[in-house]
mmCIF file of C-alpha atoms in Angstrom:
data_model
loop_
_atom_site.group_PDB
_atom_site.id
_atom_site.type_symbol
_atom_site.label_atom_id
_atom_site.label_comp_id
_atom_site.label_asym_id
_atom_site.label_seq_id
_atom_site.Cartn_x
_atom_site.Cartn_y
_atom_site.Cartn_z
ATOM 1 C CA UNK A 1 90.026 85.941 98.809
ATOM 2 C CA UNK A 2 90.786 88.591 101.410
ATOM 3 C CA UNK A 3 90.864 92.137 100.084
ATOM 4 C CA UNK A 4 91.149 95.088 102.413
ATOM 5 C CA UNK A 5 91.050 98.825 101.874
ATOM 6 C CA UNK A 6 93.451 100.977 103.836
ATOM 7 C CA UNK A 7 90.527 103.206 104.713
ATOM 8 C CA UNK A 8 88.385 100.376 105.963
ATOM 9 C CA UNK A 9 90.790 98.092 107.774
ATOM 10 C CA UNK A 10 89.034 96.562 110.763
ATOM 11 C CA UNK A 11 91.837 96.296 113.314
ATOM 12 C CA UNK A 12 91.335 95.649 117.017
ATOM 13 C CA UNK A 13 90.674 98.826 118.949
ATOM 14 C CA UNK A 14 93.757 100.356 120.537
ATOM 15 C CA UNK A 15 93.920 103.693 122.400
ATOM 16 C CA UNK A 16 97.284 104.495 120.804
ATOM 17 C CA UNK A 17 97.420 104.996 117.021
ATOM 18 C CA UNK A 18 99.135 102.278 115.009
ATOM 19 C CA UNK A 19 101.737 104.622 113.511
ATOM 20 C CA UNK A 20 102.740 105.845 116.969
ATOM 21 C CA UNK A 21 103.139 102.272 118.232
ATOM 22 C CA UNK A 22 105.187 101.342 115.194
ATOM 23 C CA UNK A 23 107.412 104.405 115.553
ATOM 24 C CA UNK A 24 108.037 103.585 119.215
ATOM 25 C CA UNK A 25 108.996 100.009 118.354
ATOM 26 C CA UNK A 26 111.416 101.166 115.662
ATOM 27 C CA UNK A 27 112.905 103.793 117.989
ATOM 28 C CA UNK A 28 113.429 101.230 120.745
ATOM 29 C CA UNK A 29 115.205 98.850 118.396
ATOM 30 C CA UNK A 30 117.262 101.666 116.917
ATOM 31 C CA UNK A 31 118.369 102.951 120.313
ATOM 32 C CA UNK A 32 119.538 99.466 121.317
ATOM 33 C CA UNK A 33 122.089 99.736 118.510
ATOM 34 C CA UNK A 34 123.576 102.732 120.438
ATOM 35 C CA UNK A 35 123.757 105.062 117.429
ATOM 36 C CA UNK A 36 125.906 108.172 117.734
ATOM 37 C CA UNK A 37 123.980 111.461 117.625
ATOM 38 C CA UNK A 38 122.912 113.318 115.599
ATOM 39 C CA UNK A 39 120.866 110.622 113.882
ATOM 40 C CA UNK A 40 119.487 110.944 110.351
ATOM 41 C CA UNK A 41 116.113 109.381 109.444
ATOM 42 C CA UNK A 42 115.025 108.205 106.010
ATOM 43 C CA UNK A 43 111.607 106.606 105.448
ATOM 44 C CA UNK A 44 110.129 104.964 102.358
ATOM 45 C CA UNK A 45 106.388 104.193 102.261
ATOM 46 C CA UNK A 46 103.555 103.415 99.821
ATOM 47 C CA UNK A 47 102.559 107.098 99.840
ATOM 48 C CA UNK A 48 104.550 110.278 100.553
ATOM 49 C CA UNK A 49 101.983 111.283 103.174
ATOM 50 C CA UNK A 50 102.527 108.053 105.095
ATOM 51 C CA UNK A 51 106.320 108.446 104.869
ATOM 52 C CA UNK A 52 106.189 112.003 106.218
ATOM 53 C CA UNK A 53 103.841 111.104 109.061
ATOM 54 C CA UNK A 54 105.929 108.148 110.187
ATOM 55 C CA UNK A 55 109.205 110.088 109.909
ATOM 56 C CA UNK A 56 107.784 112.814 112.160
ATOM 57 C CA UNK A 57 106.652 110.295 114.771
ATOM 58 C CA UNK A 58 109.967 108.448 114.663
ATOM 59 C CA UNK A 59 111.866 111.726 115.016
ATOM 60 C CA UNK A 60 109.849 112.574 118.113
ATOM 61 C CA UNK A 61 110.634 109.175 119.645
ATOM 62 C CA UNK A 62 114.350 109.488 118.914
ATOM 63 C CA UNK A 63 114.406 113.055 120.225
ATOM 64 C CA UNK A 64 112.978 111.793 123.520
ATOM 65 C CA UNK A 65 116.004 109.482 123.634
ATOM 66 C CA UNK A 66 118.319 112.490 123.128
ATOM 67 C CA UNK A 67 119.552 111.327 119.720
ATOM 68 C CA UNK A 68 119.052 114.698 117.936
ATOM 69 C CA UNK A 69 117.182 113.289 114.909
ATOM 70 C CA UNK A 70 117.107 114.938 111.494
ATOM 71 C CA UNK A 71 114.627 113.778 108.837
ATOM 72 C CA UNK A 72 116.114 113.467 105.347
ATOM 73 C CA UNK A 73 114.033 113.506 102.183
ATOM 74 C CA UNK A 74 115.944 111.548 99.564
ATOM 75 C CA UNK A 75 115.000 109.446 96.509
ATOM 76 C CA UNK A 76 116.706 106.307 97.846
ATOM 77 C CA UNK A 77 118.394 104.889 100.979
ATOM 78 C CA UNK A 78 121.782 105.161 99.250
ATOM 79 C CA UNK A 79 121.292 108.852 98.596
ATOM 80 C CA UNK A 80 120.101 109.318 102.172
ATOM 81 C CA UNK A 81 123.351 107.765 103.417
ATOM 82 C CA UNK A 82 125.392 110.146 101.288
ATOM 83 C CA UNK A 83 123.394 113.167 102.479
ATOM 84 C CA UNK A 84 123.755 112.127 106.119
ATOM 85 C CA UNK A 85 127.518 111.873 105.682
ATOM 86 C CA UNK A 86 127.722 115.264 103.934
ATOM 87 C CA UNK A 87 125.793 116.904 106.772
ATOM 88 C CA UNK A 88 127.932 115.235 109.429
ATOM 89 C CA UNK A 89 125.001 113.266 110.827
ATOM 90 C CA UNK A 90 126.782 110.454 112.621
ATOM 91 C CA UNK A 91 124.176 107.688 112.267
ATOM 92 C CA UNK A 92 121.338 106.824 109.922
ATOM 93 C CA UNK A 93 118.048 105.008 110.545
ATOM 94 C CA UNK A 94 116.617 103.709 107.266
ATOM 95 C CA UNK A 95 113.057 102.370 107.354
ATOM 96 C CA UNK A 96 110.769 101.006 104.655
ATOM 97 C CA UNK A 97 107.027 100.770 105.435
ATOM 98 C CA UNK A 98 104.773 98.228 103.750
ATOM 99 C CA UNK A 99 101.098 97.309 104.099
ATOM 100 C CA UNK A 100 100.727 93.532 104.179
ATOM 101 C CA UNK A 101 97.143 92.315 104.430
ATOM 102 C CA UNK A 102 95.857 94.010 107.605
ATOM 103 C CA UNK A 103 99.305 94.738 109.060
ATOM 104 C CA UNK A 104 101.661 97.689 108.797
ATOM 105 C CA UNK A 105 105.286 96.527 108.657
ATOM 106 C CA UNK A 106 108.516 98.477 109.162
ATOM 107 C CA UNK A 107 111.846 97.036 108.039
ATOM 108 C CA UNK A 108 115.227 98.695 107.905
ATOM 109 C CA UNK A 109 118.582 99.180 109.570
ATOM 110 C CA UNK A 110 120.660 101.472 111.752
ATOM 111 C CA UNK A 111 124.175 102.224 110.603
ATOM 112 C CA UNK A 112 127.042 104.604 111.323
ATOM 113 C CA UNK A 113 127.777 107.080 108.559
ATOM 114 C CA UNK A 114 131.453 107.737 109.339
ATOM 115 C CA UNK A 115 133.656 105.972 106.809
ATOM 116 C CA UNK A 116 137.120 104.686 107.683
ATOM 117 C CA UNK A 117 139.275 105.598 104.707
ATOM 118 C CA UNK A 118 142.426 104.236 106.440
ATOM 119 C CA UNK A 119 141.253 100.623 106.691
ATOM 120 C CA UNK A 120 142.755 99.628 103.339
ATOM 121 C CA UNK A 121 142.185 100.217 99.655
ATOM 122 C CA UNK A 122 138.389 100.057 100.059
ATOM 123 C CA UNK A 123 136.698 102.542 102.413
ATOM 124 C CA UNK A 124 134.580 100.827 105.074
ATOM 125 C CA UNK A 125 131.971 101.980 107.561
ATOM 126 C CA UNK A 126 133.175 102.473 111.105
ATOM 127 C CA UNK A 127 130.796 99.857 112.530
ATOM 128 C CA UNK A 128 128.214 97.220 111.593
ATOM 129 C CA UNK A 129 124.596 97.909 110.748
ATOM 130 C CA UNK A 130 121.808 96.697 113.025
ATOM 131 C CA UNK A 131 118.560 95.333 111.588
ATOM 132 C CA UNK A 132 115.175 96.846 112.475
ATOM 133 C CA UNK A 133 111.831 95.073 112.040
ATOM 134 C CA UNK A 134 108.432 95.772 113.624
ATOM 135 C CA UNK A 135 104.775 95.061 112.829
ATOM 136 C CA UNK A 136 101.454 96.447 114.086
ATOM 137 C CA UNK A 137 97.801 96.024 113.155
ATOM 138 C CA UNK A 138 96.794 98.761 110.734
ATOM 139 C CA UNK A 139 94.152 101.188 111.969
ATOM 140 C CA UNK A 140 92.019 103.923 110.436
ATOM 141 C CA UNK A 141 94.370 106.745 111.354
ATOM 142 C CA UNK A 142 97.317 105.041 109.683
ATOM 143 C CA UNK A 143 95.346 104.301 106.556
ATOM 144 C CA UNK A 144 93.452 107.553 106.036
ATOM 145 C CA UNK A 145 96.215 110.082 106.185
ATOM 146 C CA UNK A 146 95.287 113.413 104.656
ATOM 147 C CA UNK A 147 96.228 113.507 100.989
ATOM 148 C CA UNK A 148 95.652 117.263 100.730
ATOM 149 C CA UNK A 149 94.199 120.088 102.782
ATOM 150 C CA UNK A 150 91.895 122.562 101.070
ATOM 151 C CA UNK A 151 91.103 126.157 101.969
ATOM 152 C CA UNK A 152 87.438 125.502 101.139
ATOM 153 C CA UNK A 153 85.164 122.462 100.996
ATOM 154 C CA UNK A 154 85.401 120.376 97.828
ATOM 155 C CA UNK A 155 82.351 120.733 95.585
ATOM 156 C CA UNK A 156 83.395 117.920 93.248
ATOM 157 C CA UNK A 157 86.287 115.517 92.641
ATOM 158 C CA UNK A 158 87.321 113.574 89.559
ATOM 159 C CA UNK A 159 90.237 111.273 88.767
ATOM 160 C CA UNK A 160 91.663 110.510 85.310
ATOM 161 C CA UNK A 161 94.969 110.225 83.479
ATOM 162 C CA UNK A 162 95.181 113.710 81.984
ATOM 163 C CA UNK A 163 98.757 113.560 80.691
ATOM 164 C CA UNK A 164 99.022 109.983 79.378
ATOM 165 C CA UNK A 165 101.546 108.686 81.931
ATOM 166 C CA UNK A 166 99.271 105.781 83.036
ATOM 167 C CA UNK A 167 98.772 107.404 86.445
ATOM 168 C CA UNK A 168 95.684 109.328 87.416
ATOM 169 C CA UNK A 169 95.568 112.971 88.354
ATOM 170 C CA UNK A 170 93.073 114.331 90.892
ATOM 171 C CA UNK A 171 90.962 117.356 89.948
ATOM 172 C CA UNK A 172 89.147 119.225 92.717
ATOM 173 C CA UNK A 173 86.538 121.952 92.334
ATOM 174 C CA UNK A 174 85.843 124.469 95.127
ATOM 175 C CA UNK A 175 83.854 127.688 95.038
ATOM 176 C CA UNK A 176 86.943 129.753 94.229
ATOM 177 C CA UNK A 177 89.361 127.540 92.323
ATOM 178 C CA UNK A 178 89.971 124.384 90.377
ATOM 179 C CA UNK A 179 93.016 122.335 91.384
ATOM 180 C CA UNK A 180 94.913 119.580 89.589
ATOM 181 C CA UNK A 181 96.820 117.372 92.033
ATOM 182 C CA UNK A 182 99.341 114.591 91.570
ATOM 183 C CA UNK A 183 98.820 111.220 93.258
ATOM 184 C CA UNK A 184 100.847 112.403 96.270
ATOM 185 C CA UNK A 185 98.570 115.413 96.806
ATOM 186 C CA UNK A 186 100.955 118.041 95.424
ATOM 187 C CA UNK A 187 99.346 120.775 93.334
ATOM 188 C CA UNK A 188 100.288 120.595 89.654
ATOM 189 C CA UNK A 189 98.062 123.382 88.351
ATOM 190 C CA UNK A 190 95.288 125.665 89.506
ATOM 191 C CA UNK A 191 92.728 128.002 87.982
ATOM 192 C CA UNK A 192 91.333 130.948 89.958
ATOM 193 C CA UNK A 193 87.547 131.132 89.502
ATOM 194 C CA UNK A 194 86.892 134.282 91.513
ATOM 195 C CA UNK A 195 86.895 136.528 88.437
ATOM 196 C CA UNK A 196 84.075 134.521 86.829
ATOM 197 C CA UNK A 197 80.508 135.882 87.233
ATOM 198 C CA UNK A 198 78.563 134.475 90.188
ATOM 199 C CA UNK A 199 75.307 132.632 89.747
ATOM 200 C CA UNK A 200 72.167 134.769 89.934
ATOM 201 C CA UNK A 201 70.803 132.205 92.395
ATOM 202 C CA UNK A 202 73.830 130.473 93.943
ATOM 203 C CA UNK A 203 73.492 127.221 95.831
ATOM 204 C CA UNK A 204 73.587 127.430 99.613
ATOM 205 C CA UNK A 205 76.382 124.882 99.785
ATOM 206 C CA UNK A 206 79.283 124.127 97.481
ATOM 207 C CA UNK A 207 78.066 121.941 94.637
ATOM 208 C CA UNK A 208 79.269 120.986 91.193
ATOM 209 C CA UNK A 209 80.636 118.342 88.885
ATOM 210 C CA UNK A 210 83.747 117.697 86.812
ATOM 211 C CA UNK A 211 84.195 115.873 83.513
ATOM 212 C CA UNK A 212 87.689 114.732 82.486
ATOM 213 C CA UNK A 213 89.210 113.659 79.198
ATOM 214 C CA UNK A 214 92.901 113.453 78.228
ATOM 215 C CA UNK A 215 94.148 117.033 78.148
ATOM 216 C CA UNK A 216 90.715 118.518 78.887
ATOM 217 C CA UNK A 217 88.742 119.450 82.002
ATOM 218 C CA UNK A 218 85.161 120.735 82.130
ATOM 219 C CA UNK A 219 83.217 121.798 85.214
ATOM 220 C CA UNK A 220 79.923 123.229 86.432
ATOM 221 C CA UNK A 221 79.440 124.935 89.807
ATOM 222 C CA UNK A 222 76.310 125.952 91.659
ATOM 223 C CA UNK A 223 78.083 129.166 92.660
ATOM 224 C CA UNK A 224 78.965 130.368 89.112
ATOM 225 C CA UNK A 225 76.768 131.689 86.307
ATOM 226 C CA UNK A 226 78.507 129.408 83.826
ATOM 227 C CA UNK A 227 80.860 126.478 83.898
ATOM 228 C CA UNK A 228 84.086 126.338 81.953
ATOM 229 C CA UNK A 229 86.075 124.086 79.660
ATOM 230 C CA UNK A 230 89.853 124.078 80.189
ATOM 231 C CA UNK A 231 92.762 122.498 78.393
ATOM 232 C CA UNK A 232 95.557 120.931 80.427
ATOM 233 C CA UNK A 233 99.054 120.614 78.983
ATOM 234 C CA UNK A 234 102.580 120.817 80.411
ATOM 235 C CA UNK A 235 101.197 121.472 83.878
ATOM 236 C CA UNK A 236 99.180 124.518 82.795
ATOM 237 C CA UNK A 237 95.443 125.191 82.540
ATOM 238 C CA UNK A 238 94.010 127.375 79.789
ATOM 239 C CA UNK A 239 90.386 128.404 79.390
ATOM 240 C CA UNK A 240 88.598 127.103 76.303
ATOM 241 C CA UNK A 241 85.419 129.082 76.994
ATOM 242 C CA UNK A 242 82.241 128.968 79.108
ATOM 243 C CA UNK A 243 79.825 126.032 79.137
ATOM 244 C CA UNK A 244 76.292 125.522 80.454
ATOM 245 C CA UNK A 245 76.035 121.734 80.288
ATOM 246 C CA UNK A 246 78.325 118.902 81.200
ATOM 247 C CA UNK A 247 78.695 115.350 79.900
ATOM 248 C CA UNK A 248 79.056 112.971 82.846
ATOM 249 C CA UNK A 249 79.767 109.640 81.203
ATOM 250 C CA UNK A 250 76.629 109.068 79.083
ATOM 251 C CA UNK A 251 74.464 111.694 80.817
ATOM 252 C CA UNK A 252 74.548 115.356 79.834
ATOM 253 C CA UNK A 253 73.291 117.628 82.622
ATOM 254 C CA UNK A 254 72.483 121.264 83.340
ATOM 255 C CA UNK A 255 72.481 123.010 86.720
ATOM 256 C CA UNK A 256 69.274 124.032 88.478
ATOM 257 C CA UNK A 257 69.607 127.572 89.924
ATOM 258 C CA UNK A 258 69.718 127.683 93.697
ATOM 259 C CA UNK A 259 69.676 123.968 94.509
ATOM 260 C CA UNK A 260 72.386 121.348 94.923
ATOM 261 C CA UNK A 261 71.317 119.276 91.942
ATOM 262 C CA UNK A 262 71.215 119.029 88.181
ATOM 263 C CA UNK A 263 67.922 119.114 86.295
ATOM 264 C CA UNK A 264 65.979 115.878 85.900
ATOM 265 C CA UNK A 265 65.547 116.815 82.235
ATOM 266 C CA UNK A 266 68.835 115.610 80.758
ATOM 267 C CA UNK A 267 70.096 113.650 77.769
ATOM 268 C CA UNK A 268 71.220 110.038 77.599
ATOM 269 C CA UNK A 269 73.842 109.521 74.891
ATOM 270 C CA UNK A 270 72.331 112.403 72.943
ATOM 271 C CA UNK A 271 68.655 111.490 73.431
ATOM 272 C CA UNK A 272 66.323 113.422 75.776
ATOM 273 C CA UNK A 273 65.527 111.649 79.033
ATOM 274 C CA UNK A 274 63.712 112.556 82.244
ATOM 275 C CA UNK A 275 65.460 111.175 85.294
ATOM 276 C CA UNK A 276 63.451 110.004 88.339
ATOM 277 C CA UNK A 277 64.487 113.170 90.245
ATOM 278 C CA UNK A 278 67.058 115.979 90.067
ATOM 279 C CA UNK A 279 70.545 114.437 89.924
ATOM 280 C CA UNK A 280 73.371 115.045 92.400
ATOM 281 C CA UNK A 281 76.057 112.752 90.970
ATOM 282 C CA UNK A 282 76.641 109.930 88.520
ATOM 283 C CA UNK A 283 79.561 107.738 87.510
ATOM 284 C CA UNK A 284 80.103 104.615 85.449
ATOM 285 C CA UNK A 285 82.476 101.645 85.500
ATOM 286 C CA UNK A 286 82.435 98.286 83.755
ATOM 287 C CA UNK A 287 79.066 98.853 82.081
ATOM 288 C CA UNK A 288 77.283 99.853 85.306
ATOM 289 C CA UNK A 289 76.089 103.419 85.893
ATOM 290 C CA UNK A 290 75.322 104.826 89.349
ATOM 291 C CA UNK A 291 72.919 107.718 89.927
ATOM 292 C CA UNK A 292 72.266 109.577 93.170
ATOM 293 C CA UNK A 293 69.271 111.902 93.341
ATOM 294 C CA UNK A 294 68.438 114.923 95.462
ATOM 295 C CA UNK A 295 65.414 113.213 97.035
ATOM 296 C CA UNK A 296 67.555 110.589 98.783
ATOM 297 C CA UNK A 297 67.100 107.810 96.247
ATOM 298 C CA UNK A 298 69.557 106.230 93.857
ATOM 299 C CA UNK A 299 69.694 103.917 90.862
ATOM 300 C CA UNK A 300 72.139 101.589 89.183
ATOM 301 C CA UNK A 301 71.688 100.494 85.584
ATOM 302 C CA UNK A 302 73.428 98.731 82.720
ATOM 303 C CA UNK A 303 73.186 100.526 79.394
ATOM 304 C CA UNK A 304 69.736 102.073 79.930
ATOM 305 C CA UNK A 305 68.431 105.235 81.633
ATOM 306 C CA UNK A 306 67.500 104.785 85.308
ATOM 307 C CA UNK A 307 63.916 103.890 86.177
ATOM 308 C CA UNK A 308 63.824 101.684 89.303
ATOM 309 C CA UNK A 309 65.366 103.344 92.341
ATOM 310 C CA UNK A 310 66.588 102.282 95.761
ATOM 311 C CA UNK A 311 66.069 104.313 98.927
ATOM 312 C CA UNK A 312 68.604 105.226 101.592
ATOM 313 C CA UNK A 313 71.019 106.652 99.047
ATOM 314 C CA UNK A 314 74.301 107.972 100.459
ATOM 315 C CA UNK A 315 75.636 111.495 100.178
ATOM 316 C CA UNK A 316 78.557 110.233 98.083
ATOM 317 C CA UNK A 317 79.308 107.001 96.283
ATOM 318 C CA UNK A 318 81.520 105.709 93.499
ATOM 319 C CA UNK A 319 81.875 102.513 91.483
ATOM 320 C CA UNK A 320 85.448 101.196 91.487
ATOM 321 C CA UNK A 321 87.528 98.083 90.940
ATOM 322 C CA UNK A 322 89.082 98.169 94.378
ATOM 323 C CA UNK A 323 91.055 94.933 94.152
ATOM 324 C CA UNK A 324 92.127 94.962 90.506
ATOM 325 C CA UNK A 325 90.299 91.717 89.648
ATOM 326 C CA UNK A 326 88.096 93.205 86.926
ATOM 327 C CA UNK A 327 84.954 93.120 89.081
ATOM 328 C CA UNK A 328 83.470 96.308 90.443
ATOM 329 C CA UNK A 329 82.277 97.366 93.872
ATOM 330 C CA UNK A 330 80.288 100.309 95.204
ATOM 331 C CA UNK A 331 81.916 102.453 97.885
ATOM 332 C CA UNK A 332 79.296 104.565 99.651
ATOM 333 C CA UNK A 333 79.230 107.031 102.533
ATOM 334 C CA UNK A 334 76.274 107.724 104.812
ATOM 335 C CA UNK A 335 73.328 110.071 104.313
ATOM 336 C CA UNK A 336 73.876 111.763 107.664
ATOM 337 C CA UNK A 337 73.961 115.567 107.626
ATOM 338 C CA UNK A 338 76.665 116.369 110.171
ATOM 339 C CA UNK A 339 78.582 113.220 111.122
ATOM 340 C CA UNK A 340 81.668 113.332 113.304
ATOM 341 C CA UNK A 341 83.564 111.104 110.928
ATOM 342 C CA UNK A 342 81.524 109.610 108.111
ATOM 343 C CA UNK A 343 80.455 105.996 107.750
ATOM 344 C CA UNK A 344 81.830 104.236 104.685
ATOM 345 C CA UNK A 345 80.927 100.821 103.326
ATOM 346 C CA UNK A 346 81.687 98.724 100.254
ATOM 347 C CA UNK A 347 79.049 96.544 98.590
ATOM 348 C CA UNK A 348 79.233 94.235 95.582
ATOM 349 C CA UNK A 349 77.603 95.757 92.500
ATOM 350 C CA UNK A 350 75.380 92.690 92.095
ATOM 351 C CA UNK A 351 73.943 93.218 95.587
ATOM 352 C CA UNK A 352 73.117 96.866 94.847
ATOM 353 C CA UNK A 353 71.477 95.896 91.543
ATOM 354 C CA UNK A 354 69.319 93.366 93.369
ATOM 355 C CA UNK A 355 68.233 95.978 95.906
ATOM 356 C CA UNK A 356 67.364 98.450 93.168
ATOM 357 C CA UNK A 357 65.355 95.820 91.248
ATOM 358 C CA UNK A 358 62.980 95.411 94.180
ATOM 359 C CA UNK A 359 63.059 99.087 95.245
ATOM 360 C CA UNK A 360 64.816 98.221 98.492
ATOM 361 C CA UNK A 361 66.989 100.358 100.736
ATOM 362 C CA UNK A 362 70.761 100.492 100.453
ATOM 363 C CA UNK A 363 70.888 100.029 104.227
ATOM 364 C CA UNK A 364 69.669 96.456 103.697
ATOM 365 C CA UNK A 365 72.837 95.491 101.864
ATOM 366 C CA UNK A 366 75.538 93.546 103.689
ATOM 367 C CA UNK A 367 78.884 95.329 103.212
ATOM 368 C CA UNK A 368 82.062 93.423 102.477
ATOM 369 C CA UNK A 369 84.033 96.230 104.168
ATOM 370 C CA UNK A 370 82.947 99.006 106.479
ATOM 371 C CA UNK A 371 84.516 101.687 108.600
ATOM 372 C CA UNK A 372 84.502 105.350 109.570
ATOM 373 C CA UNK A 373 86.554 108.247 108.280
ATOM 374 C CA UNK A 374 88.566 110.218 110.862
ATOM 375 C CA UNK A 375 86.511 113.404 110.677
ATOM 376 C CA UNK A 376 84.299 115.566 108.503
ATOM 377 C CA UNK A 377 81.400 114.781 106.221
ATOM 378 C CA UNK A 378 82.206 113.088 102.910
ATOM 379 C CA UNK A 379 80.084 114.580 100.137
ATOM 380 C CA UNK A 380 82.085 113.703 97.043
ATOM 381 C CA UNK A 381 84.221 110.800 95.919
ATOM 382 C CA UNK A 382 86.078 109.672 92.820
ATOM 383 C CA UNK A 383 87.996 106.571 91.787
ATOM 384 C CA UNK A 384 90.943 105.929 89.511
ATOM 385 C CA UNK A 385 94.286 104.161 89.278
ATOM 386 C CA UNK A 386 96.671 106.669 90.825
ATOM 387 C CA UNK A 387 99.765 104.461 91.030
ATOM 388 C CA UNK A 388 99.502 102.335 87.892
ATOM 389 C CA UNK A 389 99.059 98.993 89.699
ATOM 390 C CA UNK A 390 95.783 98.091 87.984
ATOM 391 C CA UNK A 391 93.598 98.544 91.083
ATOM 392 C CA UNK A 392 91.665 101.732 91.647
ATOM 393 C CA UNK A 393 92.139 104.050 94.585
ATOM 394 C CA UNK A 394 89.285 106.164 95.949
ATOM 395 C CA UNK A 395 89.656 109.845 96.828
ATOM 396 C CA UNK A 396 87.162 111.097 99.402
ATOM 397 C CA UNK A 397 86.414 114.797 99.784
ATOM 398 C CA UNK A 398 85.542 115.802 103.344
ATOM 399 C CA UNK A 399 83.860 119.000 104.497
ATOM 400 C CA UNK A 400 85.132 120.075 107.910
ATOM 401 C CA UNK A 401 83.309 122.058 110.577
ATOM 402 C CA UNK A 402 85.683 125.025 110.251
ATOM 403 C CA UNK A 403 84.711 125.596 106.607
ATOM 404 C CA UNK A 404 87.783 123.970 105.076
ATOM 405 C CA UNK A 405 88.166 120.645 103.336
ATOM 406 C CA UNK A 406 90.397 117.598 103.163
ATOM 407 C CA UNK A 407 91.086 114.845 100.678
ATOM 408 C CA UNK A 408 91.640 111.331 101.982
ATOM 409 C CA UNK A 409 92.949 108.423 99.969
ATOM 410 C CA UNK A 410 91.603 104.890 100.288
ATOM 411 C CA UNK A 411 93.530 102.026 98.709
ATOM 412 C CA UNK A 412 93.756 98.267 99.036
ATOM 413 C CA UNK A 413 96.463 96.770 101.220
ATOM 414 C CA UNK A 414 96.130 93.139 100.191
ATOM 415 C CA UNK A 415 98.724 91.976 97.623
#
């Protein structure tokens, strides 16, 4: 069974990005239909970010052909046709993008928008539509479009269905604010943290964790004296008071002043436990729990506190059902400090468990997918079903060299 992540698609190297090649092919086919300028453009795609990026590239190609393009944002091709007519845009290029296995496919048509009301009892278009179809190999740039840009690096990310609509929301913690984002990256709610007291011994870098439940968000930050519990309802966040510990699945943790880690002295489902080392992150799926520690080791367990550890632990990792088949995989980044684009790989959970059982290194595992992010260092990741299709998407939080951050979305492209 072939399953491919958009982030990790291994396409043949090409000096020109896949989206640019696809836009040029669509523009060439559209221009052969001799559309009358100005030309309207409407694009549908699996994500709004992909639709916007392709529409911009297609507009540039049509502008070079002196067709005066105008990009229309509309809920459907039919509405786009009506808007084009209302704005006296003489032609319309309608394109639908789809990811099919390791290919990016564009299908659509080019049609005149002027309607001949004198042709009889039924109004008709002034000319026939021309079909458009083009396909390119997907590449990393096409599949890792920025979901959201952040004014500061992300300290933590979490994904959960907060409002009960069967689609996950993305919660991002930075030093100064907490953001709730929709699946398309648009901000739903935000809480300003700058009025909260700073930590007496703040961490050198942004660090924290988020715990999500329906209608409730809790967070801890290495830059704040206390964390906070918040309620989330009707798109609004409301403080429910300060907190000093956080329940991350079955593990309840407390921050260690001045370091990017939580104390090794924690609790496991209400019982005291001493972890192998201070904890940086943990998450659970399908009965498996992943732990990453500040000393560069990690552990994966089933229903018991971690004891055996593996070396070569990544900076960020998450357990997820990436293909919707009920089995879980581990998506992990590298442990490099300042990569120019971070390495990402996906390993079967069983393989990671075997490595941990013999105290091996994660680098020994053979990935089923691998690739590199476009830029930045990925230090946090979260998984959840953002579109309600049963498979989980992964949100990667990148720290950029200029002190800002980005969120990238990884999703499967196999049916």
